[in-house]
Every structure is written in structure tokens, then in C-alpha cells.
XYZ file of C-alpha atoms in Angstrom:
368
model
C 80.009 67.895 81.175
C 81.639 65.083 83.158
C 85.284 65.957 82.425
C 85.843 69.571 81.402
C 89.044 70.675 79.727
C 89.225 73.690 82.002
C 87.697 74.864 85.256
C 87.450 78.615 85.790
C 87.299 79.371 89.514
C 85.453 82.633 90.048
C 82.770 84.227 87.869
C 83.635 87.906 88.130
C 84.829 89.878 85.078
C 88.158 88.043 84.757
C 86.685 84.570 85.196
C 83.673 85.141 82.956
C 85.842 86.472 80.115
C 88.346 83.624 80.481
C 85.477 81.115 80.263
C 84.057 82.953 77.255
C 87.367 82.810 75.366
C 87.920 79.140 76.183
C 84.392 78.126 75.194
C 84.638 79.979 71.888
C 87.886 78.110 71.218
C 85.885 74.885 71.372
C 86.912 73.693 74.814
C 84.679 72.243 77.508
C 84.620 74.817 80.288
C 83.091 74.811 83.734
C 82.656 78.279 85.261
C 82.325 78.204 89.050
C 80.376 80.966 90.748
C 80.559 81.640 94.474
C 76.856 80.985 94.727
C 73.435 82.517 94.158
C 72.463 85.600 92.170
C 73.520 87.906 94.999
C 75.166 85.835 97.717
C 78.854 86.641 97.894
C 78.388 89.679 95.630
C 77.897 92.904 97.577
C 75.851 95.511 95.745
C 78.653 98.014 96.291
C 82.307 97.419 95.468
C 85.211 99.813 95.661
C 86.139 100.725 92.103
C 83.122 100.562 89.778
C 84.547 102.795 87.057
C 85.168 101.466 83.552
C 87.456 103.711 81.469
C 86.905 104.605 77.808
C 89.863 102.424 76.753
C 87.741 99.305 77.299
C 85.954 99.813 73.981
C 88.471 97.984 71.725
C 88.620 95.008 74.085
C 84.846 94.657 74.318
C 84.622 94.978 70.547
C 87.271 92.270 70.097
C 85.277 90.000 72.404
C 82.062 90.726 70.502
C 80.519 92.297 73.602
C 80.534 96.011 72.846
C 77.059 96.312 71.347
C 75.478 94.365 74.187
C 77.344 96.383 76.771
C 76.315 99.713 75.248
C 72.708 98.560 75.034
C 72.704 97.900 78.805
C 72.696 101.650 79.453
C 75.235 101.914 82.272
C 75.527 105.501 83.586
C 78.002 107.619 81.656
C 81.114 109.106 83.268
C 82.223 112.323 81.593
C 85.414 112.798 83.595
C 86.803 113.462 87.066
C 87.551 116.299 89.487
C 90.561 116.178 91.790
C 92.116 118.289 94.531
C 95.477 116.549 94.342
C 98.785 118.332 94.753
C 96.856 121.540 95.354
C 93.840 122.624 97.422
C 92.170 123.749 94.202
C 89.818 121.453 92.366
C 90.891 120.572 88.833
C 88.715 118.878 86.259
C 89.644 116.269 83.678
C 87.133 115.579 80.932
C 86.770 112.564 78.621
C 85.697 114.969 75.878
C 89.016 114.626 74.057
C 89.591 110.960 74.819
C 89.811 109.061 71.502
C 87.540 106.356 72.919
C 84.887 108.734 74.238
C 83.413 108.621 77.735
C 83.702 106.061 80.504
C 81.017 104.430 82.654
C 79.904 104.056 86.270
C 79.047 100.379 86.253
C 76.087 98.668 87.791
C 78.316 95.785 88.813
C 75.572 93.255 89.400
C 74.227 93.762 85.874
C 77.681 93.995 84.296
C 78.956 90.792 85.893
C 75.737 88.982 84.974
C 76.104 90.197 81.377
C 79.598 88.675 81.163
C 78.506 85.377 82.741
C 75.567 85.135 80.350
C 77.931 85.684 77.419
C 80.176 82.865 78.648
C 77.203 80.517 79.005
C 75.925 81.473 75.554
C 79.345 80.540 74.162
C 79.059 77.068 75.712
C 80.523 77.343 79.214
C 78.731 75.471 81.994
C 77.942 77.715 84.968
C 77.769 76.056 88.371
C 77.207 77.510 91.815
C 80.189 76.350 93.841
C 82.830 77.832 96.127
C 86.392 76.786 95.397
C 88.269 75.551 98.453
C 91.574 74.378 96.986
C 93.220 72.457 94.185
C 94.992 69.244 94.972
C 98.546 68.948 93.651
C 98.247 68.800 89.853
C 94.816 67.302 90.340
C 91.136 68.088 90.813
C 89.609 71.235 92.245
C 87.931 70.838 95.640
C 84.686 72.794 95.889
C 81.763 73.282 98.229
C 78.588 72.720 96.236
C 75.026 72.392 97.570
C 76.332 71.789 101.060
C 78.707 69.036 99.970
C 82.440 68.949 99.345
C 83.247 67.465 95.956
C 86.169 67.162 93.572
C 86.082 68.406 90.003
C 88.700 67.036 87.600
C 90.167 69.401 85.025
C 93.233 69.505 82.805
C 93.636 73.252 83.433
C 92.374 75.705 86.029
C 92.026 79.479 85.809
C 92.212 81.108 89.231
C 89.873 84.099 89.102
C 88.980 84.025 92.795
C 90.024 87.646 93.333
C 92.212 88.642 96.257
C 91.484 85.265 97.862
C 93.749 83.733 95.176
C 92.716 80.274 96.359
C 94.716 78.287 93.820
C 97.545 80.606 92.842
C 98.677 81.300 96.395
C 99.704 77.628 96.710
C 101.879 77.784 93.622
C 103.220 81.321 93.899
C 104.229 84.088 96.278
C 102.087 87.189 96.731
C 103.856 90.537 96.978
C 101.953 93.247 98.785
C 102.566 96.822 97.676
C 101.419 98.678 100.807
C 98.772 98.639 103.557
C 96.017 100.610 101.865
C 92.453 100.008 103.050
C 89.149 101.679 102.209
C 86.336 102.676 104.577
C 83.167 103.583 102.701
C 79.475 104.327 103.004
C 76.659 104.770 100.515
C 74.381 107.783 100.939
C 71.189 108.633 99.045
C 71.914 110.461 95.790
C 70.353 113.912 95.532
C 72.661 115.653 93.065
C 73.104 115.476 89.317
C 76.914 115.591 89.181
C 78.178 112.374 87.621
C 81.925 113.005 87.755
C 84.035 111.229 90.334
C 85.695 113.587 92.835
C 89.044 112.786 94.463
C 90.522 114.796 97.338
C 93.878 114.260 99.031
C 94.055 114.675 102.817
C 96.798 114.654 105.441
C 96.420 110.969 106.285
C 95.213 109.536 102.982
C 92.631 110.509 100.413
C 88.887 110.561 99.766
C 86.675 110.027 96.798
C 82.993 110.128 96.020
C 81.092 109.007 92.970
C 77.553 108.319 91.868
C 76.609 104.646 91.626
C 73.274 102.902 91.007
C 72.801 102.365 94.753
C 73.302 106.068 95.611
C 76.431 108.102 96.328
C 79.554 106.246 97.374
C 81.884 108.093 99.775
C 85.196 106.432 100.612
C 88.275 107.235 102.665
C 91.541 105.441 101.943
C 94.466 105.207 104.319
C 96.859 102.588 105.688
C 95.562 99.965 108.086
C 97.920 101.036 110.891
C 96.907 104.682 110.475
C 93.156 104.169 110.767
C 91.512 106.352 113.400
C 89.356 103.972 115.493
C 86.534 106.547 115.361
C 86.379 106.032 111.594
C 84.778 102.655 112.228
C 81.636 104.322 113.576
C 78.982 106.297 111.671
C 79.634 109.384 113.792
C 83.393 109.169 113.395
C 83.123 108.695 109.644
C 80.787 111.681 109.367
C 83.138 113.869 111.442
C 86.118 112.882 109.302
C 84.104 113.613 106.171
C 83.283 117.019 107.622
C 86.989 117.871 107.707
C 87.283 117.534 103.932
C 86.605 120.490 101.671
C 85.402 119.365 98.257
C 83.946 115.968 99.158
C 81.973 117.582 101.982
C 80.520 120.092 99.548
C 79.636 117.357 97.064
C 77.525 115.540 99.654
C 75.921 118.723 100.981
C 72.263 118.113 101.697
C 72.916 114.771 103.375
C 73.338 116.254 106.842
C 70.017 114.860 108.045
C 70.536 111.429 106.492
C 71.636 108.704 108.890
C 75.205 107.613 108.155
C 75.502 103.834 107.714
C 78.106 101.825 109.574
C 81.222 102.106 107.383
C 82.183 99.067 105.370
C 85.798 98.078 104.848
C 87.676 96.648 101.886
C 91.342 95.921 101.140
C 92.724 98.363 98.584
C 96.465 97.652 98.471
C 98.344 96.627 95.374
C 98.961 92.887 95.217
C 100.911 90.760 92.767
C 101.275 86.985 92.390
C 104.614 85.564 91.262
C 104.683 83.341 89.361
C 101.271 83.987 87.862
C 101.013 80.526 86.303
C 102.315 77.008 86.652
C 101.678 73.441 85.491
C 97.941 73.181 84.912
C 96.937 76.631 86.241
C 96.987 80.369 85.533
C 95.785 83.309 87.628
C 93.773 86.231 86.253
C 92.161 89.401 87.566
C 92.831 90.377 91.170
C 94.243 86.913 91.832
C 97.157 87.851 89.569
C 97.285 91.653 89.893
C 95.247 93.834 92.237
C 95.545 97.615 91.979
C 95.195 100.670 94.199
C 91.736 102.173 93.392
C 93.436 105.459 92.491
C 94.425 103.845 89.183
C 90.779 103.300 88.123
C 92.138 100.358 86.105
C 91.004 97.376 88.167
C 88.066 96.192 86.068
C 89.794 96.965 82.770
C 92.798 94.908 83.892
C 90.529 92.076 85.017
C 88.980 91.942 81.553
C 92.348 92.026 79.792
C 93.963 89.398 82.012
C 90.879 87.178 81.816
C 90.962 87.264 78.018
C 94.705 86.616 77.868
C 94.511 83.844 80.477
C 91.762 82.175 78.439
C 93.892 82.366 75.297
C 96.945 81.044 77.135
C 95.049 78.023 78.456
C 93.463 77.437 75.038
C 96.968 77.403 73.562
C 98.143 74.910 76.183
C 95.181 72.635 75.520
C 95.717 72.793 71.775
C 99.425 71.971 71.980
C 100.800 70.706 75.290
C 104.331 70.834 73.855
C 104.047 74.651 73.663
C 102.482 75.085 77.089
C 105.663 76.551 78.539
C 105.889 79.162 75.806
C 102.209 80.080 76.185
C 102.588 80.595 79.932
C 105.784 82.597 79.435
C 103.975 84.902 77.013
C 101.191 85.383 79.543
C 103.686 86.150 82.311
C 105.405 88.718 80.080
C 102.036 90.327 79.400
C 101.385 90.683 83.141
C 104.907 92.007 83.688
C 104.160 94.789 81.232
C 100.918 95.708 82.990
C 102.610 95.662 86.403
C 105.464 97.875 85.201
C 103.084 100.451 83.708
C 100.944 100.431 86.848
C 103.914 100.917 89.143
C 105.209 103.825 87.070
C 101.818 105.543 86.986
C 101.190 104.831 90.666
C 104.485 106.407 91.730
C 103.908 109.389 89.449
C 100.392 110.009 90.785
C 101.368 109.865 94.453
C 104.502 111.889 93.741
C 102.349 114.826 92.670
C 101.052 115.320 96.212
C 103.693 116.987 98.430
C 101.681 119.095 100.865
C 102.187 116.809 103.874
C 105.848 115.688 103.860
C 105.748 114.696 107.552
C 102.615 112.561 107.228
C 103.410 108.834 107.546
C 100.973 108.066 104.733
C 102.580 110.427 102.220
C 106.125 109.798 103.430
C 105.682 106.115 102.632
C 104.528 106.957 99.101
C 107.554 109.213 98.694
C 109.823 106.340 99.685
C 108.288 104.293 96.893
C 109.546 106.873 94.403
C 113.098 106.491 95.734
C 113.130 102.713 96.041
C 111.898 100.856 92.992
C 111.449 97.520 94.770
C 109.329 94.962 92.969
C 106.029 93.964 94.503
């Protein structure tokens, strides 16, 4: 494939689905992966939940049967101590789409990439560095810097937003960050547990690698001790429900906490001449929403269709990009509403800087 119609930068869920849609539309697609089966892909990522509402999308993409056959662990619901010290459960029993899943992300992402390749996309191991003005994509491949020509580029490089950040402005919602560890799993409880605290919130869930325990707060509010295994363990010990969920791990060594950005992030505009952004490059969500992967899949599919429309009829490219932007506007508006509603339910710590900032969001509907 010497001159692809489209280059998809990033082979996560959004990029793989965009490449799949473009290839099925008959276009020559080059899907660029950051490199290697595991390099650049940590085994643990914040937010590995896939909600029941993904079923229609996977069915529309012809991926549902293959996904179900992969046997990802089932999620039957959640528990939360939010707005009250009591723990409340929410089950998927009455969800019209059934249960959700705790994804094995390495297998799930590989499944989507394999589907894109089967549809005709060319997968190459390369790290995107930049895109020259209305021109080729500059990549690092096999130790060499090369240029890849393409009529259109899909930026699915995640929060790096390598291409889109040159053509748009990124609005940051807040300063949320996650500190997390993975402990051995000894229990049978599969539901995710969320617990609000004075300076942020905690959650724990079962994942293929063990039990993920995470604390989320703002970067300027992080207790320096939280960066150490002992400090993380002591902070965990001050929780109520999360501490009980990990009971039995007292003798296990606590790993050095890992850190990940968790703030909401939006790119405006989300598309321009010859490029569109999808997934976290276009919209990144607070993990409390549990919608990150679902949104990546939706935006990847819609970005692929938008670019396919542009390639099929350049005269309608502007309309296709406008439709895509309107689609993202709708997602962003729904997310912001739900985000403000969720944080507004917790009012036990009105003097806490963390919760006071979330209360200000309810009173000031500034765009992000």
C-alpha cells in the first residue's frame, strides 16, 4: 500500500474501529500502532469497564458475536457510597441490554485490530510524531523517521492528541488524576465499588491482572505520601468500604502507585482539512462516567464514516465534518450534564477544595 487513502494514527479502540469502517467502505487504510504487542500498552489502564449499551454498536459493526465468544469477565453492577456513608447497589439485572463487562484490554484491543486487518486495513508498527501542514504524517518506524502520505488522517493517539492539537484548542475540564495499584485477587465479588472521600474518591474493581484499587483527586491536592506504597496503604486504610473489599491483603506488599491523568478533555475543533480526531484525542472523560471505551468506539466509528464520506465526495467534506462535530457536541453535552449531576449528589464535605470545585461547576456552565 504505497499511497493509502487514509492513515489512522493510534490502534486503540477508536483507531481500530475507524480503520475497520474505512476498510469496509473500500478505502486503502494504514493503521499505525505505537509498536510491539505490549510495548506502549500497559497491562492495566484506568477505566476497563464496558457498559451494556455497547451491544447495539458492536452488532452494527459485526463484532458482537466475536466479542461475546472472547469470554470477558461479566460485570453485574456496581456498589457506591456516594452522597451517603451507606453502600448502595445498582444492578444490571433490569438493564435492557443485559450485563456489562470488565475488559481484558490487551485481548479486547487486539480483537479490534484483528478485525480491522481482516477488513483490509494495513497494520504497521510506528509512532506518530506529527503531521506536516496539509501533508504527510511523520512517524518513527524501525528506528527511522519517515513520512507517510495520506489524503486523510484520523487522530486516535489518545490524550497525546498528536495531530489534532496542532489544528485545534484543547479545553481541560479540571485537574483530576488517578493513583492506583493492582493487588492479588482473593475475593469473588465482581462488582465495581466506588466510595467518596473528603479529598476525592476511591474505586476498586476486579480485572484480569488482579484487583485494581485507585484514588482520584486533583493534582494540586495530592498528598506527597500517596506516591509511596506505605502512604497509599495508609490512605486506603482510612476508607470504609474499599478497605473492607480488599481485606485479606494486609500481608501483601503494596506496589509503588502508578499515576494516570483522569481529567475531562475536549478538542475544539475536532476536525479540519484532511483530519479528524476520535477517542480520547477528541473527548476524554472522568472515569466516574464509565463511558470512556464506549465513547471511543462510537467516535471511532463515526470518524471512519465521516472520512469515508469525505473521500467519496470531496465537495461534501465540509458537511460531513460538520455532522461529525455535531455528533461530538451531543456527546459532550450529555457527559457534562451527567458529570455535574453525579458530583452534585455528594454534599458531605462542603469545605473541601475538591468538592467545592465540583459544586462551582454546577453553578457555572462554562464550556470545556
